[in-house]
mmCIF file of C-alpha atoms and ligand atoms in Angstrom:
data_model
loop_
_atom_site.group_PDB
_atom_site.id
_atom_site.type_symbol
_atom_site.label_atom_id
_atom_site.label_comp_id
_atom_site.label_asym_id
_atom_site.label_seq_id
_atom_site.Cartn_x
_atom_site.Cartn_y
_atom_site.Cartn_z
ATOM 1 C CA MET F 1 99.509 172.616 139.766
ATOM 2 C CA GLU F 2 101.787 174.372 142.877
ATOM 3 C CA ASN F 3 102.446 172.194 145.252
ATOM 4 C CA ALA F 4 100.823 172.688 148.821
ATOM 5 C CA LEU F 5 103.167 171.266 150.675
ATOM 6 C CA HIS F 6 106.722 169.001 150.026
ATOM 7 C CA VAL F 7 108.594 166.967 152.225
ATOM 8 C CA LYS F 8 112.179 165.478 151.536
ATOM 9 C CA ASN F 9 114.087 162.700 153.317
ATOM 10 C CA LEU F 10 112.103 163.290 156.631
ATOM 11 C CA SER F 11 112.854 161.528 159.441
ATOM 12 C CA LYS F 12 112.119 161.802 163.120
ATOM 13 C CA SER F 13 113.572 159.804 166.020
ATOM 14 C CA TYR F 14 112.575 159.716 169.715
ATOM 15 C CA GLN F 15 114.460 159.662 172.915
ATOM 16 C CA ARG F 16 113.591 157.055 174.663
ATOM 17 C CA ARG F 17 114.951 155.883 178.246
ATOM 18 C CA VAL F 18 115.824 152.556 178.320
ATOM 19 C CA ARG F 19 113.601 150.447 180.884
ATOM 20 C CA LYS F 20 114.380 147.284 182.517
ATOM 21 C CA PRO F 21 111.564 144.975 182.531
ATOM 22 C CA GLY F 22 109.165 144.780 185.956
ATOM 23 C CA LEU F 23 108.238 147.439 188.186
ATOM 24 C CA LEU F 24 111.417 147.690 189.551
ATOM 25 C CA GLY F 25 113.100 148.515 186.167
ATOM 26 C CA ALA F 26 110.296 150.903 185.424
ATOM 27 C CA VAL F 27 111.404 153.007 188.537
ATOM 28 C CA GLN F 28 115.203 152.365 187.853
ATOM 29 C CA GLY F 29 114.579 153.588 184.408
ATOM 30 C CA LEU F 30 113.278 156.878 186.041
ATOM 31 C CA PHE F 31 116.469 157.827 186.759
ATOM 32 C CA SER F 32 118.744 156.287 184.537
ATOM 33 C CA SER F 33 120.392 158.174 181.911
ATOM 34 C CA GLN F 34 120.384 155.314 179.520
ATOM 35 C CA THR F 35 118.453 156.261 176.327
ATOM 36 C CA GLU F 36 117.918 154.346 173.048
ATOM 37 C CA GLU F 37 116.297 156.512 169.844
ATOM 38 C CA LEU F 38 113.276 154.783 168.158
ATOM 39 C CA HIS F 39 112.936 155.738 164.454
ATOM 40 C CA ALA F 40 109.402 156.583 164.123
ATOM 41 C CA VAL F 41 109.634 158.454 160.374
ATOM 42 C CA ARG F 42 112.151 157.577 158.328
ATOM 43 C CA ASN F 43 113.413 159.016 155.064
ATOM 44 C CA ILE F 44 110.125 159.823 153.863
ATOM 45 C CA SER F 45 109.631 161.771 150.201
ATOM 46 C CA PHE F 46 106.575 163.006 149.025
ATOM 47 C CA SER F 47 104.683 166.102 147.572
ATOM 48 C CA ILE F 48 100.889 167.259 148.084
ATOM 49 C CA LYS F 49 99.330 169.325 145.065
ATOM 50 C CA ARG F 50 97.150 172.284 146.053
ATOM 51 C CA GLY F 51 93.391 170.835 146.378
ATOM 52 C CA GLU F 52 94.688 166.803 146.525
ATOM 53 C CA ARG F 53 92.754 165.213 148.499
ATOM 54 C CA VAL F 54 95.620 162.132 150.124
ATOM 55 C CA GLY F 55 94.885 159.757 152.792
ATOM 56 C CA LEU F 56 97.445 158.631 154.747
ATOM 57 C CA ILE F 57 97.591 155.014 156.396
ATOM 58 C CA GLY F 58 99.199 152.652 158.632
ATOM 59 C CA GLU F 59 99.344 149.952 160.978
ATOM 60 C CA ASN F 60 99.239 151.669 165.138
ATOM 61 C CA GLY F 61 102.649 153.029 164.955
ATOM 62 C CA ALA F 62 103.365 153.358 162.072
ATOM 63 C CA GLY F 63 104.895 157.105 162.316
ATOM 64 C CA LYS F 64 101.536 159.004 160.683
ATOM 65 C CA SER F 65 100.311 160.842 163.763
ATOM 66 C CA THR F 66 104.414 162.077 164.025
ATOM 67 C CA THR F 67 104.112 162.858 160.254
ATOM 68 C CA LEU F 68 101.343 164.928 160.685
ATOM 69 C CA LYS F 69 102.732 166.806 163.829
ATOM 70 C CA MET F 70 106.137 167.691 162.428
ATOM 71 C CA LEU F 71 103.999 169.352 158.867
ATOM 72 C CA THR F 72 101.759 171.041 161.500
ATOM 73 C CA GLY F 73 104.822 172.529 163.415
ATOM 74 C CA ILE F 74 104.075 170.431 166.271
ATOM 75 C CA LEU F 75 107.738 168.688 166.372
ATOM 76 C CA VAL F 76 111.078 169.336 164.735
ATOM 77 C CA PRO F 77 112.044 166.640 162.433
ATOM 78 C CA THR F 78 115.511 164.935 163.498
ATOM 79 C CA GLU F 79 116.510 164.750 159.596
ATOM 80 C CA GLY F 80 115.322 165.486 156.331
ATOM 81 C CA THR F 81 113.002 169.150 154.955
ATOM 82 C CA LEU F 82 109.595 170.122 154.719
ATOM 83 C CA GLU F 83 108.122 173.240 153.877
ATOM 84 C CA VAL F 84 104.259 173.697 154.251
ATOM 85 C CA LEU F 85 102.817 176.286 151.505
ATOM 86 C CA GLY F 86 105.947 177.676 151.572
ATOM 87 C CA ARG F 87 106.344 177.809 154.926
ATOM 88 C CA VAL F 88 109.118 175.463 157.565
ATOM 89 C CA PRO F 89 106.708 174.343 159.684
ATOM 90 C CA TRP F 90 108.234 174.203 163.419
ATOM 91 C CA LYS F 91 110.185 177.715 162.438
ATOM 92 C CA GLU F 92 107.046 179.784 161.442
ATOM 93 C CA ARG F 93 104.084 177.677 162.950
ATOM 94 C CA ARG F 94 102.316 181.000 163.878
ATOM 95 C CA GLN F 95 101.594 182.204 160.490
ATOM 96 C CA LEU F 96 101.606 178.858 159.205
ATOM 97 C CA ALA F 97 98.334 178.138 162.083
ATOM 98 C CA LEU F 98 96.286 181.016 159.926
ATOM 99 C CA ASN F 99 96.572 179.019 156.964
ATOM 100 C CA ILE F 100 96.110 175.055 158.046
ATOM 101 C CA GLY F 101 93.580 173.343 159.595
ATOM 102 C CA VAL F 102 94.245 170.955 162.563
ATOM 103 C CA VAL F 103 92.301 168.112 163.546
ATOM 104 C CA PHE F 104 94.024 165.198 166.022
ATOM 105 C CA GLY F 105 91.205 163.035 166.932
ATOM 106 C CA GLN F 106 92.908 161.048 169.509
ATOM 107 C CA ARG F 107 92.913 164.038 171.030
ATOM 108 C CA PRO F 108 90.367 166.766 170.074
ATOM 109 C CA GLN F 109 91.994 170.167 170.730
ATOM 110 C CA LEU F 110 89.075 172.476 172.144
ATOM 111 C CA LEU F 111 88.748 171.499 176.143
ATOM 112 C CA TRP F 112 87.428 174.969 177.071
ATOM 113 C CA ASP F 113 84.909 175.679 179.535
ATOM 114 C CA ILE F 114 83.184 178.161 177.727
ATOM 115 C CA PRO F 115 79.663 177.083 174.997
ATOM 116 C CA VAL F 116 80.705 176.071 171.809
ATOM 117 C CA ARG F 117 79.136 179.174 170.143
ATOM 118 C CA GLU F 118 81.524 181.160 171.855
ATOM 119 C CA THR F 119 84.684 178.673 171.223
ATOM 120 C CA PHE F 120 83.688 179.285 167.656
ATOM 121 C CA ARG F 121 83.411 183.481 167.992
ATOM 122 C CA LEU F 122 86.595 183.426 169.440
ATOM 123 C CA LEU F 123 88.146 181.540 166.915
ATOM 124 C CA LYS F 124 86.380 183.843 164.358
ATOM 125 C CA THR F 125 88.518 186.805 166.027
ATOM 126 C CA MET F 126 91.890 185.016 166.640
ATOM 127 C CA TYR F 127 91.780 183.492 163.316
ATOM 128 C CA ARG F 128 90.801 187.223 161.883
ATOM 129 C CA ILE F 129 88.387 185.027 159.694
ATOM 130 C CA PRO F 130 85.991 187.365 157.406
ATOM 131 C CA GLU F 131 82.215 187.525 158.398
ATOM 132 C CA GLU F 132 81.657 186.192 154.858
ATOM 133 C CA ILE F 133 83.736 183.325 155.403
ATOM 134 C CA TYR F 134 82.586 182.527 158.813
ATOM 135 C CA GLN F 135 79.045 182.723 157.378
ATOM 136 C CA VAL F 136 79.417 180.217 155.449
ATOM 137 C CA THR F 137 81.748 177.687 157.374
ATOM 138 C CA PHE F 138 79.686 178.450 160.703
ATOM 139 C CA THR F 139 76.366 177.806 159.307
ATOM 140 C CA GLU F 140 77.572 174.976 157.082
ATOM 141 C CA ALA F 141 78.758 173.356 159.705
ATOM 142 C CA VAL F 142 76.156 173.709 162.296
ATOM 143 C CA LYS F 143 73.502 172.316 159.544
ATOM 144 C CA ARG F 144 75.571 169.642 158.189
ATOM 145 C CA LEU F 145 76.965 168.283 161.478
ATOM 146 C CA GLY F 146 74.439 168.812 163.265
ATOM 147 C CA LEU F 147 75.787 170.931 165.740
ATOM 148 C CA GLU F 148 73.002 173.337 166.683
ATOM 149 C CA PRO F 149 71.560 171.294 169.814
ATOM 150 C CA LEU F 150 75.122 171.216 170.963
ATOM 151 C CA LEU F 151 76.130 175.742 170.485
ATOM 152 C CA GLY F 152 75.093 176.941 174.234
ATOM 153 C CA THR F 153 76.716 173.580 175.926
ATOM 154 C CA ALA F 154 80.431 173.681 177.353
ATOM 155 C CA VAL F 155 82.778 172.275 175.678
ATOM 156 C CA ARG F 156 83.982 170.113 178.254
ATOM 157 C CA GLN F 157 80.753 168.630 178.406
ATOM 158 C CA LEU F 158 80.163 167.117 175.064
ATOM 159 C CA SER F 159 80.874 163.026 174.690
ATOM 160 C CA LEU F 160 83.396 162.470 172.502
ATOM 161 C CA GLY F 161 81.436 162.330 169.407
ATOM 162 C CA GLN F 162 80.281 165.477 169.888
ATOM 163 C CA ARG F 163 83.534 166.764 170.770
ATOM 164 C CA MET F 164 85.245 165.953 167.604
ATOM 165 C CA ARG F 165 82.364 167.217 165.405
ATOM 166 C CA CYS F 166 82.738 170.582 166.892
ATOM 167 C CA ASP F 167 86.742 169.566 166.619
ATOM 168 C CA LEU F 168 86.996 169.665 162.913
ATOM 169 C CA ALA F 169 84.347 172.455 162.734
ATOM 170 C CA ALA F 170 86.738 174.382 164.364
ATOM 171 C CA ALA F 171 89.414 173.322 162.416
ATOM 172 C CA LEU F 172 87.828 174.531 158.977
ATOM 173 C CA LEU F 173 86.349 177.265 160.255
ATOM 174 C CA HIS F 174 88.624 179.897 158.659
ATOM 175 C CA ALA F 175 88.697 177.980 155.925
ATOM 176 C CA PRO F 176 92.024 176.977 155.313
ATOM 177 C CA ALA F 177 94.240 175.853 152.043
ATOM 178 C CA ILE F 178 95.541 172.711 154.045
ATOM 179 C CA ALA F 179 93.431 170.753 156.488
ATOM 180 C CA PHE F 180 95.828 167.780 158.178
ATOM 181 C CA LEU F 181 93.125 165.581 160.223
ATOM 182 C CA ASP F 182 94.532 163.138 162.167
ATOM 183 C CA GLU F 183 91.677 160.228 162.718
ATOM 184 C CA PRO F 184 88.798 162.920 162.301
ATOM 185 C CA THR F 185 85.969 159.863 162.004
ATOM 186 C CA ILE F 186 87.952 158.142 165.599
ATOM 187 C CA GLY F 187 84.615 157.751 168.094
ATOM 188 C CA LEU F 188 81.756 158.564 165.837
ATOM 189 C CA ASP F 189 79.064 156.199 165.180
ATOM 190 C CA LEU F 190 78.260 155.077 161.681
ATOM 191 C CA SER F 191 75.470 158.025 160.489
ATOM 192 C CA VAL F 192 77.953 160.368 161.764
ATOM 193 C CA LYS F 193 80.601 159.159 160.232
ATOM 194 C CA GLU F 194 79.264 159.530 156.856
ATOM 195 C CA GLN F 195 78.060 163.044 158.162
ATOM 196 C CA VAL F 196 81.520 164.251 158.728
ATOM 197 C CA ARG F 197 82.766 162.426 155.238
ATOM 198 C CA GLU F 198 80.136 164.352 153.186
ATOM 199 C CA TYR F 199 81.069 167.730 155.084
ATOM 200 C CA ILE F 200 84.686 167.440 154.647
ATOM 201 C CA ARG F 201 84.314 166.448 150.922
ATOM 202 C CA ASP F 202 81.886 169.528 150.175
ATOM 203 C CA MET F 203 84.395 172.044 152.049
ATOM 204 C CA GLN F 204 87.121 170.835 150.050
ATOM 205 C CA LYS F 205 85.328 171.426 147.136
ATOM 206 C CA ARG F 206 84.391 174.438 148.053
ATOM 207 C CA PHE F 207 87.638 175.765 149.040
ATOM 208 C CA GLY F 208 89.864 174.247 147.005
ATOM 209 C CA THR F 209 91.610 172.806 150.221
ATOM 210 C CA SER F 210 94.188 170.487 149.922
ATOM 211 C CA LEU F 211 93.437 167.045 152.410
ATOM 212 C CA LEU F 212 95.855 165.268 154.455
ATOM 213 C CA ILE F 213 93.824 162.164 156.460
ATOM 214 C CA THR F 214 94.826 159.229 158.391
ATOM 215 C CA THR F 215 92.836 156.838 159.432
ATOM 216 C CA HIS F 216 91.733 153.138 160.263
ATOM 217 C CA ASP F 217 88.901 153.313 158.675
ATOM 218 C CA LEU F 218 89.515 152.981 155.120
ATOM 219 C CA LYS F 219 86.189 153.870 154.148
ATOM 220 C CA ASP F 220 87.329 157.827 154.941
ATOM 221 C CA ILE F 221 89.587 157.350 151.999
ATOM 222 C CA THR F 222 88.151 155.366 149.564
ATOM 223 C CA GLU F 223 85.094 158.070 150.101
ATOM 224 C CA VAL F 224 86.887 161.072 150.661
ATOM 225 C CA CYS F 225 90.644 160.407 149.074
ATOM 226 C CA ASP F 226 91.959 160.022 145.571
ATOM 227 C CA ARG F 227 95.459 159.144 146.777
ATOM 228 C CA LEU F 228 96.738 157.267 149.160
ATOM 229 C CA LEU F 229 100.106 156.750 151.289
ATOM 230 C CA LEU F 230 100.823 153.788 153.022
ATOM 231 C CA LEU F 231 103.711 153.922 155.707
ATOM 232 C CA ASP F 232 105.156 150.907 156.633
ATOM 233 C CA LYS F 233 107.123 151.545 160.445
ATOM 234 C CA GLY F 234 107.732 154.757 159.436
ATOM 235 C CA LYS F 235 109.126 153.698 155.805
ATOM 236 C CA LEU F 236 106.912 154.756 153.210
ATOM 237 C CA LEU F 237 106.043 151.392 151.267
ATOM 238 C CA PHE F 238 103.383 152.994 148.651
ATOM 239 C CA ASP F 239 102.665 156.472 147.069
ATOM 240 C CA GLY F 240 99.649 156.587 144.792
ATOM 241 C CA SER F 241 95.975 156.535 143.656
ATOM 242 C CA ILE F 242 93.915 154.170 144.973
ATOM 243 C CA ARG F 243 93.364 152.164 141.739
ATOM 244 C CA GLU F 244 96.727 151.573 141.711
ATOM 245 C CA PHE F 245 97.159 150.617 144.728
ATOM 246 C CA GLU F 246 94.416 147.926 144.526
ATOM 247 C CA ARG F 247 96.397 147.055 141.504
ATOM 248 C CA LYS F 248 99.900 146.549 143.005
ATOM 249 C CA PHE F 249 98.649 144.999 146.184
ATOM 250 C CA ALA F 250 95.060 143.165 145.320
ATOM 251 C CA ASN F 251 95.427 139.469 143.891
ATOM 252 C CA GLU F 252 93.389 137.576 142.062
ATOM 253 C CA SER F 253 89.528 138.152 141.780
ATOM 254 C CA ARG F 254 87.203 135.441 141.194
ATOM 255 C CA VAL F 255 83.996 134.559 138.708
ATOM 256 C CA VAL F 256 82.204 131.860 140.830
ATOM 257 C CA ALA F 257 79.459 130.588 139.138
ATOM 258 C CA GLU F 258 76.952 127.864 140.688
ATOM 259 C CA LEU F 259 76.220 125.459 137.636
ATOM 260 C CA HIS F 260 72.984 123.336 137.322
ATOM 261 C CA GLN F 261 75.161 120.277 136.386
ATOM 262 C CA PRO F 262 78.778 119.594 137.383
ATOM 263 C CA ALA F 263 81.194 120.518 134.252
ATOM 264 C CA THR F 264 82.175 117.594 132.666
ATOM 265 C CA PRO F 265 85.974 117.005 131.868
ATOM 266 C CA ALA F 266 85.106 117.813 127.978
ATOM 267 C CA SER F 267 83.624 120.840 128.982
ATOM 268 C CA LEU F 268 86.435 121.732 131.325
ATOM 269 C CA LYS F 269 88.599 121.392 129.069
ATOM 270 C CA LYS F 270 87.814 123.466 126.096
ATOM 271 C CA MET F 271 86.955 126.249 128.684
ATOM 272 C CA GLY F 272 90.172 125.948 130.307
ATOM 273 C CA ALA F 273 91.891 126.886 126.813
ATOM 274 C CA GLU F 274 89.418 129.967 126.333
ATOM 275 C CA VAL F 275 88.977 131.297 130.196
ATOM 276 C CA LYS F 276 93.187 131.308 129.732
ATOM 277 C CA ARG F 277 93.220 133.314 126.276
ATOM 278 C CA HIS F 278 91.355 135.927 128.458
ATOM 279 C CA GLY F 279 93.349 136.297 131.245
ATOM 280 C CA GLY F 280 91.918 133.601 133.682
ATOM 281 C CA LYS F 281 92.480 130.703 134.952
ATOM 282 C CA ILE F 282 89.882 127.543 136.015
ATOM 283 C CA VAL F 283 90.955 127.288 139.562
ATOM 284 C CA ALA F 284 88.015 124.963 140.908
ATOM 285 C CA SER F 285 85.646 122.609 139.625
ATOM 286 C CA GLU F 286 83.913 121.274 142.495
ATOM 287 C CA GLY F 287 80.170 119.536 141.729
ATOM 288 C CA HIS F 288 78.478 122.645 141.120
ATOM 289 C CA ARG F 289 80.785 125.189 142.038
ATOM 290 C CA LEU F 290 83.170 126.406 139.331
ATOM 291 C CA ILE F 291 85.874 129.704 140.262
ATOM 292 C CA VAL F 292 87.585 131.551 137.372
ATOM 293 C CA GLU F 293 90.502 133.518 138.819
ATOM 294 C CA TYR F 294 92.084 136.415 137.181
ATOM 295 C CA ARG F 295 94.285 139.044 137.664
ATOM 296 C CA LYS F 296 93.864 141.047 134.236
ATOM 297 C CA GLU F 297 91.666 144.402 134.904
ATOM 298 C CA GLY F 298 88.727 144.395 133.353
ATOM 299 C CA ALA F 299 88.715 140.494 132.410
ATOM 300 C CA ALA F 300 85.538 139.671 134.085
ATOM 301 C CA PRO F 301 83.131 140.667 131.491
ATOM 302 C CA ALA F 302 84.630 138.246 128.782
ATOM 303 C CA LEU F 303 85.490 135.032 131.193
ATOM 304 C CA THR F 304 81.497 135.660 132.403
ATOM 305 C CA GLN F 305 80.803 135.346 128.873
ATOM 306 C CA ILE F 306 82.688 132.252 128.511
ATOM 307 C CA ILE F 307 81.329 130.580 131.330
ATOM 308 C CA LEU F 308 77.492 131.420 130.302
ATOM 309 C CA LYS F 309 78.023 130.213 127.130
ATOM 310 C CA ARG F 310 79.602 127.152 127.829
ATOM 311 C CA GLN F 311 77.161 126.089 131.134
ATOM 312 C CA LYS F 312 73.917 126.273 132.585
ATOM 313 C CA VAL F 313 74.718 128.754 135.054
ATOM 314 C CA ALA F 314 72.077 129.103 138.180
ATOM 315 C CA ASP F 315 74.016 131.711 139.876
ATOM 316 C CA LEU F 316 77.247 134.317 139.272
ATOM 317 C CA THR F 317 79.043 136.475 141.549
ATOM 318 C CA LEU F 318 81.991 138.182 140.771
ATOM 319 C CA GLU F 319 84.312 138.229 144.157
ATOM 320 C CA LYS F 320 87.038 141.421 143.912
ATOM 321 C CA THR F 321 89.328 141.494 146.515
ATOM 322 C CA ASP F 322 88.397 144.700 148.435
ATOM 323 C CA ILE F 323 90.854 147.547 149.834
ATOM 324 C CA GLU F 324 90.713 146.575 153.067
ATOM 325 C CA THR F 325 91.190 142.883 152.760
ATOM 326 C CA ILE F 326 94.548 144.230 151.372
ATOM 327 C CA VAL F 327 95.798 146.261 153.940
ATOM 328 C CA THR F 328 94.992 143.745 156.468
ATOM 329 C CA ARG F 329 96.927 141.429 154.645
ATOM 330 C CA ILE F 330 99.739 143.963 154.207
ATOM 331 C CA TYR F 331 99.848 144.736 157.946
ATOM 332 C CA ARG F 332 100.142 140.970 158.380
ATOM 333 C CA ARG F 333 102.540 140.320 156.561
ATOM 334 C CA LYS F 334 105.417 140.232 157.937
ATOM 335 C CA PRO F 335 106.936 140.070 161.902
ATOM 336 C CA ASP F 336 107.427 143.427 163.837
ATOM 337 C CA LYS F 337 111.075 144.265 163.031
ATOM 338 C CA LYS F 338 112.099 147.752 164.227
HETATM 339 N N1 ATP I 1 106.356 161.320 172.755
HETATM 340 C C1 ATP I 1 107.681 159.791 172.182
HETATM 341 N N2 ATP I 1 108.252 159.869 172.673
HETATM 342 C C2 ATP I 1 108.628 158.854 172.215
HETATM 343 N N3 ATP I 1 108.248 157.629 171.586
HETATM 344 C C3 ATP I 1 107.129 158.467 170.707
HETATM 345 C C4 ATP I 1 106.310 159.425 171.059
HETATM 346 N N4 ATP I 1 105.328 159.343 170.378
HETATM 347 C C5 ATP I 1 105.498 158.104 169.891
HETATM 348 N N5 ATP I 1 106.374 157.825 169.525
HETATM 349 C C6 ATP I 1 106.428 156.427 169.220
HETATM 350 O O1 ATP I 1 106.578 156.538 167.492
HETATM 351 C C7 ATP I 1 106.104 155.581 166.436
HETATM 352 C C8 ATP I 1 105.067 155.921 165.609
HETATM 353 O O2 ATP I 1 103.548 156.462 166.515
HETATM 354 P P1 ATP I 1 103.128 157.632 166.254
HETATM 355 O O3 ATP I 1 102.229 157.911 167.313
HETATM 356 O O4 ATP I 1 103.330 158.306 165.133
HETATM 357 O O5 ATP I 1 101.830 156.272 165.197
HETATM 358 P P2 ATP I 1 100.958 156.474 164.451
HETATM 359 O O6 ATP I 1 101.457 155.793 162.987
HETATM 360 O O7 ATP I 1 99.860 157.629 164.618
HETATM 361 O O8 ATP I 1 100.223 155.131 165.582
HETATM 362 P P3 ATP I 1 97.876 155.128 166.066
HETATM 363 O O9 ATP I 1 97.601 154.418 164.518
HETATM 364 O O10 ATP I 1 98.338 154.334 166.986
HETATM 365 O O11 ATP I 1 98.178 156.609 166.039
HETATM 366 C C9 ATP I 1 105.634 154.319 167.626
HETATM 367 O O12 ATP I 1 106.554 153.382 167.590
HETATM 368 C C10 ATP I 1 105.713 155.503 169.143
HETATM 369 O O13 ATP I 1 105.926 154.251 170.269
HETATM 370 MG MG1 MG I 2 98.005 158.391 165.115
#
């Protein structure tokens, strides 16, 4: 499969004025010529194939928006190379604009005084969108994102969530080859988030769009993407499928059984050996509760059967470390070392 974009050893540093603490320091800082370098993105490399759906996650300040800004030609990299649809974004931003769609959720792009419907018509002309494409993208957006009641309203007068929906519709109006969506579900209520994900998924399928989405809502990733990139203080800490991510970072999964009677030491011993052979370990037997932990993928059915065979079980649950828990653990793992 052909690459939609390719990034190699990409870095971005910002020059920041050094400021002393306090109000006086802030004022002095305005006139100071002393600067410091902030390494927002540090030597990252990755490619995205045509039609791939990739999620980019990371803590606040990890460098996600900076990466997207370089990919969309808004920022010039400090070091490294990047190519989007065979073009260098910061050199060929205008040509690229016709083939990419961009949403910056923290700062919606459409801020015009004209009604939504007119905004879309204007974009149609600007992007030279063929009528048959526009008919599909416009009609679908209106239907799927519930835009009908908003079409006559000036963009400026929309609420954040309403504007976000219009922004997304606008970004996909020309059925771009790649969509860069920076927090496309920010500020949306739960049902609208679902609508937005469904819309992105459908448009992706219909036009084979390559997607790069950043988000703090991991459902956006698990429901829309098949691959995950994790930025950690500007560095790429993980690049792979969501399953690989879980496999690499998830700790133990557990089978928790509520027993009719506490397990006897003798039965625990026998069961312990059998459980071990199947990749598990009895980590607790407290009164009526028995907990078996395992790391091996696919071990749950065998372990469950062993427990059911050896004990009288009243209830049984499987606890898997979900992706949110894993990500929270990674974010909390270490002190800030910028
Ligand atoms: N224009 C700028 N000038 C100086 N520093 C900046 C600028 N923009 C971003 N930074 C810094 O670069 C780092 C990365 O910022 P970036 O906006 O890429 O993070 P992010 O991953 O998008 O975070 P968030 O989840 O909060 O949106 C941060 O430390 C931020 O303070
Ligand atoms: Mg950001």
